[in-house]
Short mmCIF file of C-alpha atoms in Angstrom, two decimals:
data_model
loop_
_atom_site.label_atom_id
_atom_site.label_comp_id
_atom_site.label_asym_id
_atom_site.label_seq_id
_atom_site.Cartn_x
_atom_site.Cartn_y
_atom_site.Cartn_z
CA PRO A 1 52.92 140.09 53.13
CA PRO A 2 56.19 140.54 51.63
CA THR A 3 57.98 143.43 49.55
CA PHE A 4 59.69 143.15 46.56
CA ASN A 5 63.36 143.26 44.89
CA LYS A 6 62.49 146.62 43.43
CA PRO A 7 64.95 149.53 43.76
CA PRO A 8 63.05 152.49 45.76
CA PHE A 9 62.01 155.61 43.38
CA HIS A 10 63.60 158.77 44.99
CA HIS A 11 61.53 162.00 45.25
CA CYS A 12 63.86 165.10 43.99
CA MET A 13 63.49 166.25 47.78
CA ILE A 14 64.54 163.78 49.67
CA ASP A 15 67.53 163.28 51.47
CA THR A 16 69.37 160.24 49.98
CA GLN A 17 72.26 160.56 53.04
CA LYS A 18 70.37 158.54 55.86
CA ASN A 19 72.70 159.37 58.17
CA ALA A 20 72.71 163.04 57.53
CA ALA A 21 68.69 163.05 57.51
CA THR A 22 68.54 161.33 61.12
CA ALA A 23 70.59 163.83 62.65
CA LEU A 24 68.66 166.99 60.81
CA CYS A 25 65.19 165.34 61.43
CA LYS A 26 65.83 164.59 65.09
CA ALA A 27 66.51 168.56 65.46
CA ALA A 28 64.53 169.79 63.03
CA ASP A 29 61.10 171.89 63.04
CA VAL A 30 58.39 169.78 61.73
CA LEU A 31 54.93 170.09 59.97
CA ILE A 32 52.50 167.34 59.58
CA ILE A 33 48.98 167.28 58.33
CA ALA A 34 46.88 164.78 57.77
CA ASP A 35 44.54 162.59 59.74
CA SER A 36 46.18 159.79 62.74
CA GLU A 37 44.07 156.71 61.22
CA HIS A 38 46.38 156.86 57.96
CA SER A 39 49.41 158.92 58.96
CA ALA A 40 51.77 156.54 61.28
CA ASP A 41 54.01 159.91 61.69
CA MET A 42 51.01 161.37 62.76
CA LEU A 43 50.19 158.38 65.10
CA TYR A 44 53.28 158.72 66.28
CA ALA A 45 53.62 162.20 67.38
CA THR A 46 50.53 162.49 68.83
CA GLY A 47 49.49 159.29 70.34
CA MET A 48 45.74 159.32 69.53
CA PHE A 49 43.27 158.70 66.45
CA VAL A 50 41.67 161.30 64.84
CA PRO A 51 39.46 160.36 61.35
CA ASP A 52 40.51 163.57 60.14
CA PRO A 53 43.12 165.85 59.15
CA PHE A 54 44.94 168.32 61.86
CA ILE A 55 47.62 169.92 62.29
CA TYR A 56 50.87 168.93 63.91
CA LEU A 57 53.67 171.48 64.20
CA ARG A 58 57.02 171.08 66.14
CA LEU A 59 59.13 174.33 66.52
CA LYS A 60 62.47 174.48 68.72
CA GLY A 61 60.99 171.56 70.54
CA ARG A 62 58.19 173.06 71.63
CA GLU A 63 54.76 171.05 70.03
CA TYR A 64 51.53 172.36 68.75
CA LEU A 65 48.29 170.87 67.47
CA CYS A 66 45.76 172.69 65.45
CA MET A 67 42.30 171.37 66.39
CA SER A 68 38.73 171.78 65.23
CA ASP A 69 36.00 172.21 67.96
CA LEU A 70 34.95 168.56 67.83
CA GLU A 71 38.59 167.19 68.63
CA TRP A 72 39.69 170.19 71.10
CA ASP A 73 39.09 168.75 74.49
CA ARG A 74 40.04 165.35 73.74
CA ALA A 75 43.55 166.64 71.92
CA ALA A 76 44.17 168.57 75.28
CA LYS A 77 43.40 164.99 77.45
CA GLU A 78 44.74 162.83 74.72
CA ALA A 79 47.91 164.89 74.09
CA PRO A 80 49.03 166.97 76.98
CA GLN A 81 52.34 167.31 75.66
CA CYS A 82 51.18 169.80 72.86
CA GLU A 83 49.80 173.30 72.66
CA ILE A 84 46.31 173.29 71.09
CA LEU A 85 45.73 176.34 69.24
CA SER A 86 41.82 176.51 67.58
CA LEU A 87 40.94 175.94 64.12
CA THR A 88 38.19 177.76 64.13
CA ARG A 89 39.90 181.02 65.45
CA ILE A 90 42.52 181.21 62.87
CA GLN A 91 39.80 180.68 60.28
CA GLY A 92 37.77 183.59 61.47
CA LEU A 93 41.04 185.53 61.37
CA LEU A 94 41.65 184.49 58.03
CA LYS A 95 37.87 185.25 57.18
CA LYS A 96 38.95 189.13 57.88
CA GLN A 97 41.77 189.11 55.92
CA GLY A 98 39.29 188.06 52.88
CA ILE A 99 39.46 184.42 52.46
CA ASP A 100 36.22 182.83 53.34
CA LYS A 101 37.01 179.41 53.18
CA ALA A 102 40.49 178.61 54.57
CA GLY A 103 41.40 175.30 54.42
CA TRP A 104 44.14 173.33 56.07
CA GLY A 105 46.72 174.80 53.89
CA GLU A 106 45.93 178.34 54.46
CA VAL A 107 45.80 177.74 58.42
CA ALA A 108 49.39 176.23 58.68
CA ALA A 109 50.79 179.16 56.35
CA TRP A 110 49.42 181.68 59.07
CA ILE A 111 51.11 179.66 61.85
CA LEU A 112 54.00 179.42 60.21
CA GLN A 113 53.83 182.97 59.10
CA LYS A 114 53.05 183.85 63.15
CA LYS A 115 55.94 181.90 64.29
CA ARG A 116 58.28 183.30 61.50
CA VAL A 117 58.94 179.94 60.28
CA THR A 118 61.58 180.10 56.88
CA SER A 119 62.18 176.20 56.88
CA ILE A 120 60.51 173.48 57.68
CA VAL A 121 60.87 169.58 57.39
CA VAL A 122 57.24 167.74 56.08
CA PRO A 123 56.97 164.30 55.70
CA ASN A 124 57.18 162.36 51.85
CA THR A 125 53.87 161.99 51.77
CA PHE A 126 53.11 165.45 52.61
CA PRO A 127 50.12 166.71 50.37
CA LEU A 128 51.23 168.34 47.04
CA LYS A 129 47.93 170.92 47.05
CA MET A 130 48.79 172.41 50.71
CA ALA A 131 52.24 172.81 49.80
CA GLN A 132 51.20 174.80 47.41
CA VAL A 133 48.95 176.73 49.10
CA ILE A 134 51.91 177.14 52.01
CA SER A 135 54.20 178.26 49.33
CA GLN A 136 52.41 181.25 47.32
CA ARG A 137 51.00 182.58 51.36
CA ILE A 138 55.02 182.07 52.45
CA PRO A 139 57.06 182.42 49.18
CA LYS A 140 60.62 181.90 51.28
CA ILE A 141 59.54 179.22 52.69
CA GLN A 142 61.75 175.97 51.96
CA LEU A 143 59.90 172.36 52.92
CA HIS A 144 61.70 169.76 53.10
CA ALA A 145 60.57 166.33 52.50
CA ARG A 146 62.14 164.24 54.56
CA ASP A 147 61.50 161.32 56.99
CA VAL A 148 60.12 163.20 59.94
CA PHE A 149 60.76 160.94 62.63
CA PRO A 150 63.62 158.46 61.62
CA GLU A 151 63.95 157.03 65.59
CA ARG A 152 60.37 154.75 64.35
CA MET A 153 62.78 152.26 63.04
CA ILE A 154 64.38 152.22 66.80
CA LYS A 155 61.20 150.52 68.93
CA THR A 156 61.19 150.78 72.60
CA PRO A 157 60.24 147.87 75.07
CA LYS A 158 56.92 149.91 75.15
CA GLU A 159 56.69 149.75 71.31
CA VAL A 160 57.68 145.50 71.56
CA ARG A 161 55.25 144.90 74.05
CA MET A 162 52.24 146.54 71.34
CA LEU A 163 53.78 144.77 68.68
CA GLY A 164 53.80 141.60 70.87
CA GLN A 165 49.80 142.12 71.46
CA ALA A 166 49.40 142.61 67.66
CA LEU A 167 51.31 138.93 67.40
CA ARG A 168 49.08 137.41 69.47
CA MET A 169 46.08 138.62 67.45
CA THR A 170 47.94 137.50 64.18
CA GLU A 171 48.26 133.96 66.15
CA VAL A 172 44.76 133.77 67.08
CA GLY A 173 43.54 134.24 63.35
CA LEU A 174 46.31 131.05 62.45
CA LYS A 175 44.76 129.17 65.04
CA VAL A 176 40.70 129.58 64.00
CA ALA A 177 42.23 129.02 60.17
CA ILE A 178 44.06 125.76 61.20
CA SER A 179 41.35 124.84 63.21
CA ALA A 180 38.86 125.03 60.21
CA LEU A 181 40.85 123.46 57.35
CA LYS A 182 41.70 120.44 60.21
CA GLN A 183 37.71 120.09 60.72
CA SER A 184 37.47 120.37 56.58
CA LYS A 185 36.98 117.33 54.66
CA LYS A 186 37.78 116.16 51.10
CA GLY A 187 35.59 116.20 48.60
CA ALA A 188 34.39 115.60 44.96
CA ARG A 189 37.75 116.97 42.92
CA SER A 190 39.59 117.83 46.12
CA VAL A 191 37.57 120.61 46.89
CA LEU A 192 37.88 121.34 50.89
CA GLN A 193 34.25 120.96 52.44
CA TRP A 194 33.41 122.67 55.85
CA ARG A 195 30.20 122.75 57.38
CA GLY A 196 28.06 121.51 54.74
CA ALA A 197 29.45 123.87 51.88
CA ALA A 198 32.69 124.16 50.08
CA LEU A 199 35.68 125.99 52.20
CA THR A 200 36.45 129.04 49.71
CA SER A 201 39.05 131.44 50.71
CA GLU A 202 36.94 133.60 50.79
CA ARG A 203 34.74 131.85 53.96
CA LEU A 204 38.10 131.40 55.55
CA ARG A 205 39.40 134.88 55.41
CA SER A 206 35.92 135.57 56.94
CA VAL A 207 36.37 133.27 60.09
CA ILE A 208 40.16 134.85 60.57
CA HIS A 209 38.65 138.39 60.14
CA THR A 210 35.83 138.10 62.62
CA ALA A 211 38.00 136.17 65.39
CA ILE A 212 40.99 139.12 65.11
CA CYS A 213 37.89 141.50 65.44
CA GLN A 214 37.07 139.72 68.63
CA GLU A 215 40.17 139.83 70.20
CA GLY A 216 40.14 144.00 69.63
CA GLY A 217 41.83 144.17 66.13
CA GLN A 218 41.22 145.18 62.54
CA ALA A 219 42.33 142.79 59.83
CA SER A 220 42.09 143.53 55.85
CA ASN A 221 43.42 142.09 52.86
CA THR A 222 44.70 138.72 54.91
CA ILE A 223 46.05 136.27 52.34
CA VAL A 224 44.33 132.83 51.57
CA ALA A 225 45.82 131.23 48.84
CA GLY A 226 46.06 128.07 47.92
CA GLY A 227 47.81 125.71 44.49
CA ASN A 228 48.81 128.14 42.25
CA GLN A 229 47.22 131.13 43.25
CA GLY A 230 49.93 131.13 46.10
CA CYS A 231 52.47 131.76 43.66
CA ASP A 232 51.70 135.33 43.34
CA PRO A 233 52.53 136.36 47.02
CA HIS A 234 50.14 139.50 47.09
CA ASP A 235 47.15 137.19 45.68
CA ARG A 236 44.69 137.11 48.35
CA GLY A 237 43.34 134.02 47.05
CA SER A 238 39.35 133.37 46.00
CA GLY A 239 37.14 130.34 45.07
CA PRO A 240 37.42 126.67 46.81
CA LEU A 241 40.37 125.84 48.68
CA LYS A 242 41.81 122.09 47.65
CA ALA A 243 43.23 118.99 49.71
CA ASP A 244 46.77 117.99 49.08
CA VAL A 245 47.90 121.25 47.92
CA PRO A 246 49.79 124.23 50.08
CA ILE A 247 47.89 126.73 51.48
CA ILE A 248 49.60 130.08 52.30
CA LEU A 249 47.83 131.85 55.31
CA ASP A 250 49.19 135.50 55.76
CA ILE A 251 47.57 137.88 58.20
CA PHE A 252 48.96 141.21 59.23
CA PRO A 253 46.21 142.61 61.61
CA ARG A 254 46.44 145.64 63.30
CA VAL A 255 45.73 146.50 67.19
CA GLU A 256 42.74 149.49 67.55
CA THR A 257 43.87 150.96 70.19
CA THR A 258 47.30 150.93 69.59
CA GLY A 259 47.72 151.23 65.61
CA TYR A 260 50.49 148.65 65.60
CA PHE A 261 51.02 145.84 63.41
CA GLY A 262 51.38 142.16 63.80
CA ASP A 263 52.55 139.86 60.29
CA MET A 264 53.24 135.95 60.55
CA THR A 265 52.76 133.15 57.63
CA ARG A 266 52.13 129.82 57.30
CA THR A 267 51.85 127.16 55.10
CA VAL A 268 49.86 124.79 55.32
CA VAL A 269 48.34 121.64 53.35
CA ARG A 270 45.18 120.00 54.52
CA GLY A 271 45.90 116.07 53.92
CA LYS A 272 49.04 114.73 52.24
CA ALA A 273 52.02 117.48 50.59
CA SER A 274 53.65 115.69 47.54
CA GLU A 275 57.55 114.97 47.53
CA ALA A 276 58.32 118.52 45.53
CA VAL A 277 56.18 120.58 48.14
CA ARG A 278 58.03 118.68 51.28
CA LYS A 279 61.40 119.59 49.76
CA GLN A 280 60.17 123.29 49.22
CA TYR A 281 59.06 123.88 52.72
CA ALA A 282 62.38 121.96 54.14
CA ALA A 283 64.35 124.66 52.12
CA VAL A 284 62.05 127.20 53.17
CA MET A 285 62.50 126.62 56.42
CA GLU A 286 66.17 126.53 56.66
CA ALA A 287 66.41 129.99 54.76
CA GLN A 288 64.49 131.24 57.19
CA GLU A 289 66.67 129.38 60.71
CA SER A 290 69.33 130.87 58.87
CA ALA A 291 68.58 134.28 58.48
CA ILE A 292 67.32 134.91 61.66
CA ASP A 293 70.86 133.69 62.82
CA MET A 294 72.33 135.84 61.33
CA ALA A 295 70.52 138.94 61.85
CA ARG A 296 72.03 141.03 64.24
CA ASP A 297 73.63 144.42 65.24
CA GLY A 298 75.59 145.49 62.43
CA VAL A 299 74.47 142.99 60.12
CA SER A 300 73.15 144.50 56.93
CA GLY A 301 70.04 143.71 55.23
CA HIS A 302 71.48 142.67 51.91
CA ALA A 303 73.72 140.14 53.71
CA VAL A 304 71.08 138.23 55.11
CA HIS A 305 69.02 138.06 51.94
CA LYS A 306 72.44 136.78 50.16
CA GLN A 307 72.25 134.12 52.88
CA VAL A 308 68.73 133.83 52.00
CA GLU A 309 69.29 133.14 48.21
CA SER A 310 72.63 131.38 49.21
CA VAL A 311 70.71 128.09 50.72
CA PHE A 312 68.26 128.27 48.00
CA ALA A 313 70.71 128.07 45.48
CA THR A 314 72.35 125.34 47.33
CA HIS A 315 69.19 123.22 47.18
CA GLY A 316 68.95 123.64 43.11
CA TYR A 317 66.38 126.18 43.33
CA GLN A 318 66.51 128.43 40.83
CA SER A 319 64.63 131.63 40.70
CA GLY A 320 63.91 134.27 38.08
CA ARG A 321 61.29 134.32 35.24
CA ILE A 322 60.57 130.66 34.36
CA LYS A 323 58.09 129.63 31.20
CA GLY A 324 57.11 133.47 31.31
CA ARG A 325 55.87 133.31 35.23
CA MET A 326 58.26 134.70 38.21
CA SER A 327 59.49 132.01 39.82
CA GLY A 328 61.52 130.97 43.21
CA PHE A 329 62.66 133.64 45.59
CA PHE A 330 61.39 137.07 44.31
CA HIS A 331 60.86 139.35 46.76
CA GLY A 332 62.54 140.76 50.02
CA THR A 333 63.42 138.71 53.14
CA GLY A 334 62.05 141.51 55.32
CA HIS A 335 60.95 144.69 56.82
CA GLY A 336 60.22 146.81 59.83
CA LEU A 337 56.95 145.75 61.68
CA GLY A 338 55.65 149.06 63.70
CA LEU A 339 52.74 151.55 63.01
CA GLU A 340 52.62 150.33 59.15
CA ILE A 341 53.03 146.94 57.99
CA HIS A 342 55.97 148.02 55.69
CA GLU A 343 58.68 149.99 57.67
CA TRP A 344 62.60 150.41 57.48
CA PRO A 345 65.07 149.05 57.82
CA ARG A 346 64.73 146.26 54.99
CA MET A 347 65.90 143.07 53.94
CA GLY A 348 66.29 142.74 50.54
CA ARG A 349 68.92 142.82 47.28
CA HIS A 350 68.40 146.19 47.38
CA SER A 351 69.22 147.24 50.85
CA SER A 352 71.87 149.12 52.29
CA ASP A 353 70.17 149.08 55.95
CA ILE A 354 72.75 148.02 58.47
CA MET A 355 70.51 146.29 61.59
CA ARG A 356 70.81 147.94 65.00
CA PRO A 357 69.37 146.68 68.53
CA GLY A 358 65.18 147.44 68.55
CA HIS A 359 64.64 147.28 64.86
CA VAL A 360 61.49 144.53 65.07
CA MET A 361 61.65 142.55 61.15
CA THR A 362 60.05 139.94 59.53
CA VAL A 363 61.50 137.23 58.19
CA GLU A 364 59.72 135.77 55.33
CA PRO A 365 61.76 133.97 52.77
CA GLY A 366 59.53 131.65 50.31
CA LEU A 367 59.63 129.64 46.93
CA TYR A 368 57.08 129.87 44.21
CA TYR A 369 56.50 127.28 41.16
CA HIS A 370 53.71 126.97 39.40
CA GLY A 371 52.07 123.54 38.99
CA THR A 372 53.32 122.76 42.06
CA GLY A 373 52.44 125.73 44.28
CA GLY A 374 54.01 128.45 46.52
CA VAL A 375 55.54 128.15 50.02
CA ARG A 376 56.72 131.46 52.51
CA LEU A 377 56.98 131.28 56.45
CA GLU A 378 57.24 134.70 58.39
CA ASP A 379 57.97 135.19 61.60
CA VAL A 380 58.67 138.65 63.64
CA ILE A 381 62.37 139.32 65.22
CA LEU A 382 63.85 141.86 67.27
CA ILE A 383 67.45 142.56 66.73
CA ARG A 384 69.71 142.79 69.50
CA LYS A 385 73.15 142.63 69.61
CA GLY A 386 73.69 139.09 69.94
CA LYS A 387 71.16 136.13 68.86
CA PRO A 388 67.96 138.00 67.93
CA ARG A 389 64.79 137.07 69.96
CA ILE A 390 61.91 136.09 67.79
CA LEU A 391 58.70 137.56 69.22
CA SER A 392 56.07 135.14 66.83
CA GLN A 393 54.72 132.07 68.90
CA PHE A 394 52.69 129.67 66.24
CA GLU A 395 54.38 126.73 65.70
CA LYS A 396 55.29 125.38 62.12
CA VAL A 397 53.23 122.27 60.68
CA LEU A 398 53.21 121.61 56.75
CA GLU A 399 50.63 118.60 56.85
CA ILE A 400 47.37 119.30 59.09
#
């Protein structure tokens, strides 16, 4: 799904000097308290999926995990780089100090005190309650909220392969969706009929999710938005799909075994596209090709975004609020992709990011006009010194 052109909010504790923060975080001591099914940082640090919160600690280059008895043996096997600390043992010691129900905040504070830690980096999303508990128990400690793993932006060859696996799952979803649309027939009031009933966004989304699940992926909030619904880029779509109007298919599944995401968008018309839609599609295709050609080492995300806007302006497409609705091109050109669906760096109006080899990015320009419909195309690229490598492999066809 696209990201929008809104300037980011900065927490008061975040270091806004990215280069300084990167240099600091690579050598910094780090504390994370989270489950690894929802925290990309925790999954990146440990490489194991755990549904409940636990503690990750990096001190002077050594790594520690504090785990419940339930997860102890698995952690020792799946995270051999880490020394495993016993949650049960530490809670028992805290109980002797009069803390009967020691939570993760109290346990983390106990570990930090034992390790004589006075300053540590925590993720921007670190829980406020746990920060308060730690600060109460260790009044002199400093918690610095920053990006704890800025190196996540640069993907290793192994990560690129895992992202490729996620994209193949994405393409499976697109294939079954387009197959169902091709099999559908135009019925009364132009509603598409498939297997004896109206083909709705909900039915087609279910077909996509089932196919991806069978491939070992998890898909949610897939966008199947036809007609004017496609003019809101994050509208999931609902109700009957119709012939002869654009349908946006935006699929972004997660691989169950690795946690990496795919992300790809195609716009199709079952039947005959209007001349306005064909022109819109051609402009989006040209803008995307221009952006991909420009995206390489040393180029700013802002410059790529401006190039997309320039292509649209050349074709006469205006953007902004038209007749009370946001219209034209009003979201970012692309975003990083990895263990989160939206990662840094970004290509957008407010982006200050410079692309470097190893960045994996989406490129997803779009045009949206109420009464005509939305058109968006999205592919994933690997930034290199020269021309980027396109990781997506699915064809682009408007009329099906």
